[in-house]
């Protein structure tokens, strides 16, 4: 049929065809009015299709962009630990792995509210200990989660996380690599769980501002700000870098959550012990000695104040390079380098103002518990473990605050 339709036939008419053409012309030609209506409709269709592909679909799949706030470089925990009287709390920690199947339930809130740690008794007078800060019973820190949502839920059940009584802080790298980055962010956000910025969250923020053409935030230090160069780890607009693809998909509330994580957090007094403990044997300490605690994702330079730490180094360092150990590297095989925590511990022992650092980032060295540092990235994304470190204080029933003991315990699940 199209062969003979003069509107579609592009052959130059041969002699013998001309008569036929004229005939068909009369039969099939459309009136000018109808023709223009059809052209008009076709035009509308094209514009419509163009609109769907260039405006509607991108807006549908690429969430609205939000401007980023400056990142807080150093924040305070904002709560303090209320000493507990009982010592039986951890004797009944669930130690089996058979509740994974129950994790599909969607009512997180109900579930978390029900997870009461049963055997804790409290000081009757809430004001007997502590100042104006709110108090919590336990501080729980979790190493690099990397989107492993199921394992995170599993670990929280194992430590009997109670969101009303515990303060939970994730030590960065809760996104990227693993299967459920968005689910992890949503869970942390929904339950008001606090976070430290990890290098992967930092890369996500960088990809996000690049993709949306936004300004990269500065770091707030005291009441001034510090800019950092934006040229590392940023992907170009059209690529399949997983971090870039994740940044593109993130909803405004995901980005706002990541944007709130601070680089460094001061934790208040935490336990110090005297010898390096082998991670195989040691999982639980009790001590009367304490020092200020600090949380950071990568590590800290021993020779700089918290204010002077370089944000990129704090996110990425694994080792320090000799002979002065005043330069960091993320490559643990670099010549003359030793783990930053080794240098840190050596220096803290000789210092009158020592601090204990809780960090992640170094899956290769795994659980790394030293007197003044606790490495908690235990390689969940490599099929190893996800680790929580729980800190709480106890006082015997007869004693006052001078009888406080500082306690710490590692709880792990397999990944
Ligand atoms: C903040 O800035 C003001 C001046 O703008 C200064 O007087 C004050 O000392 C600063 N505070 C801190 C903590 O740096
Ligand atoms: C490290 O310290 C040495 C000796 O004080 C100094 O010469 C060098 O410039 C420092 N390097 C850095 C990166 O600060």
PDB file of C-alpha atoms in Angstrom, residues 236-409:
ATOM      1  CA  UNK A 236      33.403  13.068  35.169  1.00  0.00           C
ATOM      2  CA  UNK A 237      29.769  13.512  34.320  1.00  0.00           C
ATOM      3  CA  UNK A 238      29.272  10.466  32.101  1.00  0.00           C
ATOM      4  CA  UNK A 239      30.833   7.453  33.678  1.00  0.00           C
ATOM      5  CA  UNK A 240      29.930   4.255  35.448  1.00  0.00           C
ATOM      6  CA  UNK A 241      31.913   4.819  38.620  1.00  0.00           C
ATOM      7  CA  UNK A 242      29.697   3.215  41.285  1.00  0.00           C
ATOM      8  CA  UNK A 243      30.238   6.123  43.648  1.00  0.00           C
ATOM      9  CA  UNK A 244      29.093   8.572  40.974  1.00  0.00           C
ATOM     10  CA  UNK A 245      26.034   6.466  40.189  1.00  0.00           C
ATOM     11  CA  UNK A 246      25.169   6.258  43.876  1.00  0.00           C
ATOM     12  CA  UNK A 247      25.584  10.031  44.311  1.00  0.00           C
ATOM     13  CA  UNK A 248      23.203  10.576  41.380  1.00  0.00           C
ATOM     14  CA  UNK A 249      20.502   8.427  42.961  1.00  0.00           C
ATOM     15  CA  UNK A 250      20.613   9.892  46.459  1.00  0.00           C
ATOM     16  CA  UNK A 251      17.507  11.712  47.651  1.00  0.00           C
ATOM     17  CA  UNK A 252      17.804  15.082  49.418  1.00  0.00           C
ATOM     18  CA  UNK A 253      17.304  13.472  52.827  1.00  0.00           C
ATOM     19  CA  UNK A 254      20.154  10.999  52.187  1.00  0.00           C
ATOM     20  CA  UNK A 255      22.508  13.818  51.279  1.00  0.00           C
ATOM     21  CA  UNK A 256      21.421  15.901  54.266  1.00  0.00           C
ATOM     22  CA  UNK A 257      22.202  12.974  56.561  1.00  0.00           C
ATOM     23  CA  UNK A 258      25.694  12.489  55.133  1.00  0.00           C
ATOM     24  CA  UNK A 259      26.273  16.235  55.180  1.00  0.00           C
ATOM     25  CA  UNK A 260      25.661  16.300  58.954  1.00  0.00           C
ATOM     26  CA  UNK A 261      28.431  13.835  59.817  1.00  0.00           C
ATOM     27  CA  UNK A 262      31.399  15.570  61.403  1.00  0.00           C
ATOM     28  CA  UNK A 263      35.029  14.787  60.669  1.00  0.00           C
ATOM     29  CA  UNK A 264      36.114  14.379  64.282  1.00  0.00           C
ATOM     30  CA  UNK A 265      34.068  13.857  67.430  1.00  0.00           C
ATOM     31  CA  UNK A 266      35.101  14.269  71.053  1.00  0.00           C
ATOM     32  CA  UNK A 267      33.646  11.454  73.134  1.00  0.00           C
ATOM     33  CA  UNK A 268      34.321  12.313  76.787  1.00  0.00           C
ATOM     34  CA  UNK A 269      36.158   9.933  79.129  1.00  0.00           C
ATOM     35  CA  UNK A 270      36.816   6.432  77.794  1.00  0.00           C
ATOM     36  CA  UNK A 271      38.790   3.467  79.146  1.00  0.00           C
ATOM     37  CA  UNK A 272      42.569   3.206  78.820  1.00  0.00           C
ATOM     38  CA  UNK A 273      44.403  -0.027  79.499  1.00  0.00           C
ATOM     39  CA  UNK A 274      48.041  -0.750  79.884  1.00  0.00           C
ATOM     40  CA  UNK A 275      49.086  -3.378  77.343  1.00  0.00           C
ATOM     41  CA  UNK A 276      48.325  -4.191  73.744  1.00  0.00           C
ATOM     42  CA  UNK A 277      45.753  -6.944  73.765  1.00  0.00           C
ATOM     43  CA  UNK A 278      45.724  -9.621  71.162  1.00  0.00           C
ATOM     44  CA  UNK A 279      42.412  -9.288  69.419  1.00  0.00           C
ATOM     45  CA  UNK A 280      41.855 -13.042  69.530  1.00  0.00           C
ATOM     46  CA  UNK A 281      41.875 -13.136  73.314  1.00  0.00           C
ATOM     47  CA  UNK A 282      40.802  -9.671  74.305  1.00  0.00           C
ATOM     48  CA  UNK A 283      37.258  -8.601  73.763  1.00  0.00           C
ATOM     49  CA  UNK A 284      36.371  -7.019  77.112  1.00  0.00           C
ATOM     50  CA  UNK A 285      38.185  -4.605  79.405  1.00  0.00           C
ATOM     51  CA  UNK A 286      37.534  -3.192  82.840  1.00  0.00           C
ATOM     52  CA  UNK A 287      39.771  -0.427  84.138  1.00  0.00           C
ATOM     53  CA  UNK A 288      39.762   2.514  86.490  1.00  0.00           C
ATOM     54  CA  UNK A 289      41.962   4.531  84.149  1.00  0.00           C
ATOM     55  CA  UNK A 290      40.407   6.835  81.575  1.00  0.00           C
ATOM     56  CA  UNK A 291      41.328   9.483  79.016  1.00  0.00           C
ATOM     57  CA  UNK A 292      39.382  11.657  76.605  1.00  0.00           C
ATOM     58  CA  UNK A 293      38.161   9.688  73.596  1.00  0.00           C
ATOM     59  CA  UNK A 294      38.144  10.879  69.976  1.00  0.00           C
ATOM     60  CA  UNK A 295      36.364   9.352  66.979  1.00  0.00           C
ATOM     61  CA  UNK A 296      37.660   9.805  63.428  1.00  0.00           C
ATOM     62  CA  UNK A 297      37.406   7.656  60.304  1.00  0.00           C
ATOM     63  CA  UNK A 298      41.011   7.295  59.127  1.00  0.00           C
ATOM     64  CA  UNK A 299      43.380   8.457  61.822  1.00  0.00           C
ATOM     65  CA  UNK A 300      45.098  11.403  63.458  1.00  0.00           C
ATOM     66  CA  UNK A 301      48.508  12.962  63.208  1.00  0.00           C
ATOM     67  CA  UNK A 302      50.152  12.805  66.635  1.00  0.00           C
ATOM     68  CA  UNK A 303      52.002  16.089  65.983  1.00  0.00           C
ATOM     69  CA  UNK A 304      48.955  18.279  65.256  1.00  0.00           C
ATOM     70  CA  UNK A 305      46.099  19.583  67.382  1.00  0.00           C
ATOM     71  CA  UNK A 306      42.594  18.450  66.438  1.00  0.00           C
ATOM     72  CA  UNK A 307      41.933  21.863  64.894  1.00  0.00           C
ATOM     73  CA  UNK A 308      45.042  21.572  62.731  1.00  0.00           C
ATOM     74  CA  UNK A 309      44.415  18.050  61.405  1.00  0.00           C
ATOM     75  CA  UNK A 310      44.132  17.970  57.625  1.00  0.00           C
ATOM     76  CA  UNK A 311      40.652  16.694  56.703  1.00  0.00           C
ATOM     77  CA  UNK A 312      41.882  14.540  53.813  1.00  0.00           C
ATOM     78  CA  UNK A 313      44.534  12.927  55.995  1.00  0.00           C
ATOM     79  CA  UNK A 314      42.022  12.320  58.791  1.00  0.00           C
ATOM     80  CA  UNK A 315      39.761  10.543  56.275  1.00  0.00           C
ATOM     81  CA  UNK A 316      42.371   8.522  54.418  1.00  0.00           C
ATOM     82  CA  UNK A 317      45.517   7.889  56.449  1.00  0.00           C
ATOM     83  CA  UNK A 318      46.620   4.391  57.323  1.00  0.00           C
ATOM     84  CA  UNK A 319      50.299   4.925  58.010  1.00  0.00           C
ATOM     85  CA  UNK A 320      52.834   7.623  58.795  1.00  0.00           C
ATOM     86  CA  UNK A 321      56.130   7.889  56.970  1.00  0.00           C
ATOM     87  CA  UNK A 322      59.425   8.001  58.895  1.00  0.00           C
ATOM     88  CA  UNK A 323      61.808   9.242  60.022  1.00  0.00           C
ATOM     89  CA  UNK A 324      59.716  12.135  61.400  1.00  0.00           C
ATOM     90  CA  UNK A 325      56.279  10.517  61.030  1.00  0.00           C
ATOM     91  CA  UNK A 326      54.847  13.908  60.122  1.00  0.00           C
ATOM     92  CA  UNK A 327      53.528  12.813  56.718  1.00  0.00           C
ATOM     93  CA  UNK A 328      50.650  10.358  56.273  1.00  0.00           C
ATOM     94  CA  UNK A 329      49.958   7.822  53.531  1.00  0.00           C
ATOM     95  CA  UNK A 330      47.018   5.575  52.766  1.00  0.00           C
ATOM     96  CA  UNK A 331      49.391   2.968  51.322  1.00  0.00           C
ATOM     97  CA  UNK A 332      50.480   0.657  54.137  1.00  0.00           C
ATOM     98  CA  UNK A 333      53.281  -0.723  51.932  1.00  0.00           C
ATOM     99  CA  UNK A 334      55.019   2.607  51.444  1.00  0.00           C
ATOM    100  CA  UNK A 335      58.683   2.482  52.414  1.00  0.00           C
ATOM    101  CA  UNK A 336      59.553   3.621  55.951  1.00  0.00           C
ATOM    102  CA  UNK A 337      55.894   3.755  56.916  1.00  0.00           C
ATOM    103  CA  UNK A 338      54.315   2.326  60.061  1.00  0.00           C
ATOM    104  CA  UNK A 339      50.670   2.320  61.099  1.00  0.00           C
ATOM    105  CA  UNK A 340      49.614   5.707  62.424  1.00  0.00           C
ATOM    106  CA  UNK A 341      48.150   4.016  65.512  1.00  0.00           C
ATOM    107  CA  UNK A 342      51.543   2.606  66.456  1.00  0.00           C
ATOM    108  CA  UNK A 343      53.082   6.082  66.410  1.00  0.00           C
ATOM    109  CA  UNK A 344      50.045   7.494  68.212  1.00  0.00           C
ATOM    110  CA  UNK A 345      50.249   4.958  71.047  1.00  0.00           C
ATOM    111  CA  UNK A 346      53.970   5.510  71.506  1.00  0.00           C
ATOM    112  CA  UNK A 347      53.462   9.265  71.782  1.00  0.00           C
ATOM    113  CA  UNK A 348      50.402   9.065  74.056  1.00  0.00           C
ATOM    114  CA  UNK A 349      52.222   7.028  76.682  1.00  0.00           C
ATOM    115  CA  UNK A 350      54.718   9.837  77.102  1.00  0.00           C
ATOM    116  CA  UNK A 351      52.149  12.578  77.032  1.00  0.00           C
ATOM    117  CA  UNK A 352      50.367  14.089  79.982  1.00  0.00           C
ATOM    118  CA  UNK A 353      47.326  14.819  77.814  1.00  0.00           C
ATOM    119  CA  UNK A 354      46.741  11.503  76.134  1.00  0.00           C
ATOM    120  CA  UNK A 355      43.645  10.584  74.137  1.00  0.00           C
ATOM    121  CA  UNK A 356      42.170   7.343  72.887  1.00  0.00           C
ATOM    122  CA  UNK A 357      41.184   7.253  69.200  1.00  0.00           C
ATOM    123  CA  UNK A 358      38.343   5.118  67.819  1.00  0.00           C
ATOM    124  CA  UNK A 359      38.568   4.698  64.051  1.00  0.00           C
ATOM    125  CA  UNK A 360      37.768   2.544  61.018  1.00  0.00           C
ATOM    126  CA  UNK A 361      39.168   2.525  57.466  1.00  0.00           C
ATOM    127  CA  UNK A 362      41.899  -0.076  57.913  1.00  0.00           C
ATOM    128  CA  UNK A 363      40.244  -3.387  57.064  1.00  0.00           C
ATOM    129  CA  UNK A 364      43.579  -4.962  56.225  1.00  0.00           C
ATOM    130  CA  UNK A 365      44.796  -4.590  59.808  1.00  0.00           C
ATOM    131  CA  UNK A 366      41.316  -5.558  61.098  1.00  0.00           C
ATOM    132  CA  UNK A 367      40.332  -5.383  64.754  1.00  0.00           C
ATOM    133  CA  UNK A 368      43.206  -3.430  66.255  1.00  0.00           C
ATOM    134  CA  UNK A 369      42.924  -2.771  69.985  1.00  0.00           C
ATOM    135  CA  UNK A 370      45.716  -0.828  71.590  1.00  0.00           C
ATOM    136  CA  UNK A 371      45.819   1.148  74.852  1.00  0.00           C
ATOM    137  CA  UNK A 372      45.223   4.476  73.079  1.00  0.00           C
ATOM    138  CA  UNK A 373      43.541   3.393  69.853  1.00  0.00           C
ATOM    139  CA  UNK A 374      40.838   0.977  68.677  1.00  0.00           C
ATOM    140  CA  UNK A 375      40.629   0.077  65.014  1.00  0.00           C
ATOM    141  CA  UNK A 376      37.132  -1.211  64.228  1.00  0.00           C
ATOM    142  CA  UNK A 377      37.026  -1.830  60.468  1.00  0.00           C
ATOM    143  CA  UNK A 378      36.893  -5.602  60.459  1.00  0.00           C
ATOM    144  CA  UNK A 379      36.276  -6.084  56.740  1.00  0.00           C
ATOM    145  CA  UNK A 380      32.538  -6.671  56.556  1.00  0.00           C
ATOM    146  CA  UNK A 381      32.666  -5.885  52.850  1.00  0.00           C
ATOM    147  CA  UNK A 382      35.350  -8.553  52.416  1.00  0.00           C
ATOM    148  CA  UNK A 383      33.109 -11.173  53.984  1.00  0.00           C
ATOM    149  CA  UNK A 384      34.799 -10.908  57.365  1.00  0.00           C
ATOM    150  CA  UNK A 385      33.043  -9.285  60.361  1.00  0.00           C
ATOM    151  CA  UNK A 386      31.114  -6.184  61.317  1.00  0.00           C
ATOM    152  CA  UNK A 387      32.185  -4.909  64.733  1.00  0.00           C
ATOM    153  CA  UNK A 388      30.620  -2.812  67.445  1.00  0.00           C
ATOM    154  CA  UNK A 389      32.506  -1.497  70.407  1.00  0.00           C
ATOM    155  CA  UNK A 390      30.400  -0.825  73.487  1.00  0.00           C
ATOM    156  CA  UNK A 391      31.539   1.548  76.241  1.00  0.00           C
ATOM    157  CA  UNK A 392      29.806   1.960  79.588  1.00  0.00           C
ATOM    158  CA  UNK A 393      30.606   2.862  83.163  1.00  0.00           C
ATOM    159  CA  UNK A 394      29.789   0.964  86.313  1.00  0.00           C
ATOM    160  CA  UNK A 395      29.905   1.854  89.957  1.00  0.00           C
ATOM    161  CA  UNK A 396      29.358  -0.619  92.769  1.00  0.00           C
ATOM    162  CA  UNK A 397      26.130  -0.091  94.628  1.00  0.00           C
ATOM    163  CA  UNK A 398      27.836   1.306  97.725  1.00  0.00           C
ATOM    164  CA  UNK A 399      30.230   3.592  95.931  1.00  0.00           C
ATOM    165  CA  UNK A 400      30.092   7.075  94.536  1.00  0.00           C
ATOM    166  CA  UNK A 401      31.568   8.412  91.354  1.00  0.00           C
ATOM    167  CA  UNK A 402      35.076   7.835  92.688  1.00  0.00           C
ATOM    168  CA  UNK A 403      34.464   4.116  92.381  1.00  0.00           C
ATOM    169  CA  UNK A 404      33.602   4.176  88.726  1.00  0.00           C
ATOM    170  CA  UNK A 405      35.087   1.553  86.493  1.00  0.00           C
ATOM    171  CA  UNK A 406      35.292   2.064  82.734  1.00  0.00           C
ATOM    172  CA  UNK A 407      34.214  -0.835  80.600  1.00  0.00           C
ATOM    173  CA  UNK A 408      34.529  -1.680  76.983  1.00  0.00           C
ATOM    174  CA  UNK A 409      33.517  -4.689  74.947  1.00  0.00           C
TER     175      UNK A 409
END
